[in-house]
Amino acid sequence: MNIILLGAPGAGKGTQGDILAKRVGLPKIATGDLLRAAVKAGTLLGQQAQSYMDRGLLVPDEIILGLIEEKLGSKDARHGAIMDGFPRTIAQAEAVDGFLSSRGDQIDSVVAFEIQDETLIRRMIGRAGEEGRSDDTSDAIRKRLQVYREQTAPLLQFYEERGVMARIDATGSVDEVAASVAKAIPS
Ligand code: AMP
């Protein structure tokens, strides 16, 4: 089963992805985490990605698609995966469709996290204090929300039209949101 968690930065996809991964027994693949690990390790990929990330821009598709295909093609993901922060563009969504269909697979479910901008900004500023992420500055936060609206939000319609999408209210507590995710993706 392949599941996508779709929503703006700060919507809680990472936390809910971990809970869901444990419950359904699938690995979570978070492209943002993979990129941050590459930056920290100082790999070439990390060096290429860093300036985009720090500015709140999307990392080019070629870099992301290499990463995701490696992860989706790994043994861990042979029964599927939960994707957090990917796809973020229609081009990425089409590429992952092509990759999955080449092995007779597909995207089964998309959970769309719905939340107001003010709540997102509050959460991201809080997280900046806790995690010290270099892209949780107010300029980068504003940019990431704009990039989400322009480049990622069109995916809502893309998946809605396929009838695989469930919208959930992502404003409540972690437990409340986890319950909504569980309704959308029963074990
Ligand atoms: P995230 O942790 O998902 O909020 O991602 C942090 C940053 O990593 C984003 O602001 C982008 O710069 C980059 N990133 C993560 N996932 C993707 C993706 N699927 N496509 C392009 N850039 C990405």
Short mmCIF file of C-alpha atoms and ligand atoms in Angstrom, two decimals:
data_model
loop_
_atom_site.label_atom_id
_atom_site.label_comp_id
_atom_site.label_asym_id
_atom_site.label_seq_id
_atom_site.Cartn_x
_atom_site.Cartn_y
_atom_site.Cartn_z
CA MET A 1 0.00 0.00 0.00
CA ASN A 2 1.38 3.40 -0.99
CA ILE A 3 0.11 6.38 0.97
CA ILE A 4 0.83 10.08 0.51
CA LEU A 5 0.51 12.63 3.31
CA LEU A 6 -0.22 15.93 1.62
CA GLY A 7 -0.32 19.33 3.30
CA ALA A 8 1.46 22.58 3.97
CA PRO A 9 4.70 22.72 5.96
CA GLY A 10 3.88 22.65 9.67
CA ALA A 11 0.62 20.73 9.17
CA GLY A 12 1.86 17.78 11.25
CA LYS A 13 2.58 15.28 8.46
CA GLY A 14 5.87 14.18 10.03
CA THR A 15 4.40 13.38 13.46
CA GLN A 16 1.34 11.69 11.97
CA GLY A 17 3.48 9.83 9.46
CA ASP A 18 5.46 8.25 12.31
CA ILE A 19 2.26 7.20 14.11
CA LEU A 20 0.72 5.81 10.92
CA ALA A 21 3.94 4.00 9.95
CA LYS A 22 3.95 2.17 13.27
CA ARG A 23 0.27 1.32 13.06
CA VAL A 24 0.24 -0.06 9.51
CA GLY A 25 3.80 -1.42 9.50
CA LEU A 26 5.11 0.48 6.50
CA PRO A 27 8.22 2.66 6.30
CA LYS A 28 7.83 6.44 6.22
CA ILE A 29 9.81 8.19 3.52
CA ALA A 30 10.21 11.90 4.28
CA THR A 31 12.14 13.72 1.56
CA GLY A 32 12.80 16.70 3.87
CA ASP A 33 14.43 14.39 6.46
CA LEU A 34 16.49 12.67 3.75
CA LEU A 35 17.68 16.03 2.44
CA ARG A 36 18.54 17.35 5.92
CA ALA A 37 20.55 14.16 6.58
CA ALA A 38 22.42 14.67 3.28
CA VAL A 39 23.17 18.30 4.19
CA LYS A 40 24.45 17.23 7.60
CA ALA A 41 26.61 14.50 6.08
CA GLY A 42 28.02 17.02 3.61
CA THR A 43 27.33 14.85 0.54
CA LEU A 44 27.28 16.37 -2.95
CA LEU A 45 23.51 15.96 -3.01
CA GLY A 46 23.29 17.77 0.33
CA GLN A 47 25.44 20.61 -0.96
CA GLN A 48 23.27 20.94 -4.06
CA ALA A 49 20.04 20.93 -2.01
CA GLN A 50 21.02 23.25 0.82
CA SER A 51 20.73 26.63 -0.85
CA TYR A 52 17.21 25.82 -2.10
CA MET A 53 16.14 24.57 1.32
CA ASP A 54 17.51 27.59 3.18
CA ARG A 55 15.58 29.90 0.87
CA GLY A 56 12.34 27.94 1.28
CA LEU A 57 12.38 26.87 -2.37
CA LEU A 58 11.80 23.39 -3.75
CA VAL A 59 14.85 21.32 -4.53
CA PRO A 60 14.94 20.47 -8.27
CA ASP A 61 12.94 17.41 -9.30
CA GLU A 62 15.99 15.49 -10.65
CA ILE A 63 17.54 15.46 -7.17
CA ILE A 64 14.31 14.48 -5.43
CA LEU A 65 13.34 11.81 -7.92
CA GLY A 66 16.70 10.06 -7.58
CA LEU A 67 16.25 9.99 -3.80
CA ILE A 68 12.67 8.76 -3.82
CA GLU A 69 13.24 6.05 -6.42
CA GLU A 70 16.12 4.70 -4.40
CA LYS A 71 13.95 4.56 -1.28
CA LEU A 72 10.81 3.20 -2.95
CA GLY A 73 12.94 0.59 -4.71
CA SER A 74 14.50 -0.60 -1.44
CA LYS A 75 13.60 -3.88 0.26
CA ASP A 76 12.00 -2.03 3.18
CA ALA A 77 9.42 -0.53 0.86
CA ARG A 78 8.53 -3.72 -1.02
CA HIS A 79 5.03 -3.70 0.51
CA GLY A 80 4.65 0.04 0.03
CA ALA A 81 5.46 3.20 1.93
CA ILE A 82 4.10 6.34 3.51
CA MET A 83 5.36 9.42 1.71
CA ASP A 84 5.70 12.61 3.74
CA GLY A 85 6.60 15.80 1.87
CA PHE A 86 6.60 14.07 -1.49
CA PRO A 87 5.28 14.63 -4.13
CA ARG A 88 5.33 18.41 -4.02
CA THR A 89 4.74 19.13 -7.72
CA ILE A 90 2.56 17.65 -10.45
CA ALA A 91 5.77 16.57 -12.23
CA GLN A 92 6.86 14.62 -9.14
CA ALA A 93 3.39 13.03 -8.86
CA GLU A 94 3.52 11.92 -12.48
CA ALA A 95 7.04 10.58 -12.07
CA VAL A 96 6.13 8.49 -9.04
CA ASP A 97 3.08 7.12 -10.89
CA GLY A 98 5.38 6.02 -13.70
CA PHE A 99 7.84 4.46 -11.29
CA LEU A 100 5.15 2.58 -9.36
CA SER A 101 3.22 1.43 -12.43
CA SER A 102 6.41 -0.02 -13.92
CA ARG A 103 6.28 -2.53 -11.07
CA GLY A 104 2.51 -3.00 -11.19
CA ASP A 105 1.92 -0.72 -8.23
CA GLN A 106 0.04 2.53 -7.58
CA ILE A 107 -0.80 5.29 -5.10
CA ASP A 108 -3.62 3.86 -3.00
CA SER A 109 -4.48 6.72 -0.64
CA VAL A 110 -3.76 10.38 -0.16
CA VAL A 111 -4.49 12.08 3.17
CA ALA A 112 -4.80 15.86 2.81
CA PHE A 113 -4.07 17.80 6.01
CA GLU A 114 -6.26 20.92 6.19
CA ILE A 115 -5.19 23.77 8.46
CA GLN A 116 -5.19 27.58 8.62
CA ASP A 117 -2.06 29.57 7.73
CA GLU A 118 -1.93 31.30 11.15
CA THR A 119 -1.75 27.92 12.92
CA LEU A 120 0.98 26.75 10.53
CA ILE A 121 3.09 29.84 11.12
CA ARG A 122 2.70 29.51 14.90
CA ARG A 123 3.75 25.84 14.76
CA MET A 124 6.74 26.49 12.52
CA ILE A 125 8.01 29.33 14.70
CA GLY A 126 7.65 27.05 17.76
CA ARG A 127 9.54 24.29 15.96
CA ALA A 128 12.33 26.68 15.00
CA GLY A 129 13.00 27.20 18.71
CA GLU A 130 12.93 23.44 19.44
CA GLU A 131 14.76 21.99 16.43
CA GLY A 132 16.82 24.89 15.14
CA ARG A 133 15.94 24.19 11.50
CA SER A 134 17.72 26.64 9.22
CA ASP A 135 14.57 27.08 7.08
CA ASP A 136 12.28 27.98 9.99
CA THR A 137 13.15 31.69 9.77
CA SER A 138 10.22 34.01 9.12
CA ASP A 139 11.31 34.79 5.53
CA ALA A 140 11.77 31.12 4.66
CA ILE A 141 8.47 30.20 6.34
CA ARG A 142 6.59 32.78 4.29
CA LYS A 143 8.31 31.55 1.14
CA ARG A 144 7.54 27.89 1.90
CA LEU A 145 3.85 28.67 2.34
CA GLN A 146 3.80 30.56 -0.94
CA VAL A 147 5.61 27.69 -2.70
CA TYR A 148 3.10 25.25 -1.17
CA ARG A 149 0.14 27.24 -2.48
CA GLU A 150 1.61 27.71 -5.95
CA GLN A 151 3.32 24.40 -6.64
CA THR A 152 1.96 21.77 -4.24
CA ALA A 153 -1.70 22.69 -3.65
CA PRO A 154 -2.62 21.79 -7.28
CA LEU A 155 -2.00 18.18 -6.23
CA LEU A 156 -5.21 18.33 -4.17
CA GLN A 157 -7.25 18.49 -7.34
CA PHE A 158 -4.97 15.99 -9.09
CA TYR A 159 -5.66 13.31 -6.45
CA GLU A 160 -9.26 14.36 -5.80
CA GLU A 161 -10.05 13.62 -9.43
CA ARG A 162 -8.72 10.10 -8.98
CA GLY A 163 -10.97 9.45 -6.00
CA VAL A 164 -8.08 8.38 -3.73
CA MET A 165 -8.04 11.43 -1.45
CA ALA A 166 -9.43 11.96 2.07
CA ARG A 167 -9.34 15.45 3.60
CA ILE A 168 -8.81 15.67 7.35
CA ASP A 169 -8.92 18.53 9.84
CA ALA A 170 -5.30 18.92 11.03
CA THR A 171 -5.95 21.60 13.68
CA GLY A 172 -6.57 19.41 16.74
CA SER A 173 -4.22 17.64 19.14
CA VAL A 174 -1.84 14.92 17.93
CA ASP A 175 -4.28 12.25 19.20
CA GLU A 176 -7.29 13.88 17.56
CA VAL A 177 -5.53 14.17 14.21
CA ALA A 178 -4.22 10.59 14.53
CA ALA A 179 -7.83 9.44 14.99
CA SER A 180 -8.84 11.26 11.78
CA VAL A 181 -5.92 9.68 9.92
CA ALA A 182 -6.98 6.27 11.25
CA LYS A 183 -10.49 6.81 9.90
CA ALA A 184 -9.04 7.68 6.50
CA ILE A 185 -6.56 4.76 6.56
CA PRO A 186 -7.96 1.89 8.61
CA SER A 187 -5.45 -0.85 9.61
P1 AMP B 1 10.03 19.46 4.69
O1 AMP B 1 10.80 18.91 5.85
O2 AMP B 1 9.18 18.40 4.03
O3 AMP B 1 9.24 20.68 5.04
O4 AMP B 1 11.11 19.89 3.59
C1 AMP B 1 12.10 20.86 3.87
C2 AMP B 1 12.66 21.41 2.55
O5 AMP B 1 13.24 20.35 1.80
C3 AMP B 1 11.62 22.03 1.62
O6 AMP B 1 11.34 23.38 1.94
C4 AMP B 1 12.32 21.89 0.27
O7 AMP B 1 13.35 22.84 0.13
C5 AMP B 1 12.98 20.52 0.42
N1 AMP B 1 12.09 19.41 -0.03
C6 AMP B 1 11.57 18.40 0.73
N2 AMP B 1 10.82 17.58 -0.01
C7 AMP B 1 10.86 18.06 -1.28
C8 AMP B 1 10.26 17.66 -2.51
N3 AMP B 1 9.46 16.56 -2.59
N4 AMP B 1 10.52 18.41 -3.61
C9 AMP B 1 11.33 19.49 -3.56
N5 AMP B 1 11.90 19.94 -2.43
C10 AMP B 1 11.68 19.23 -1.29
#
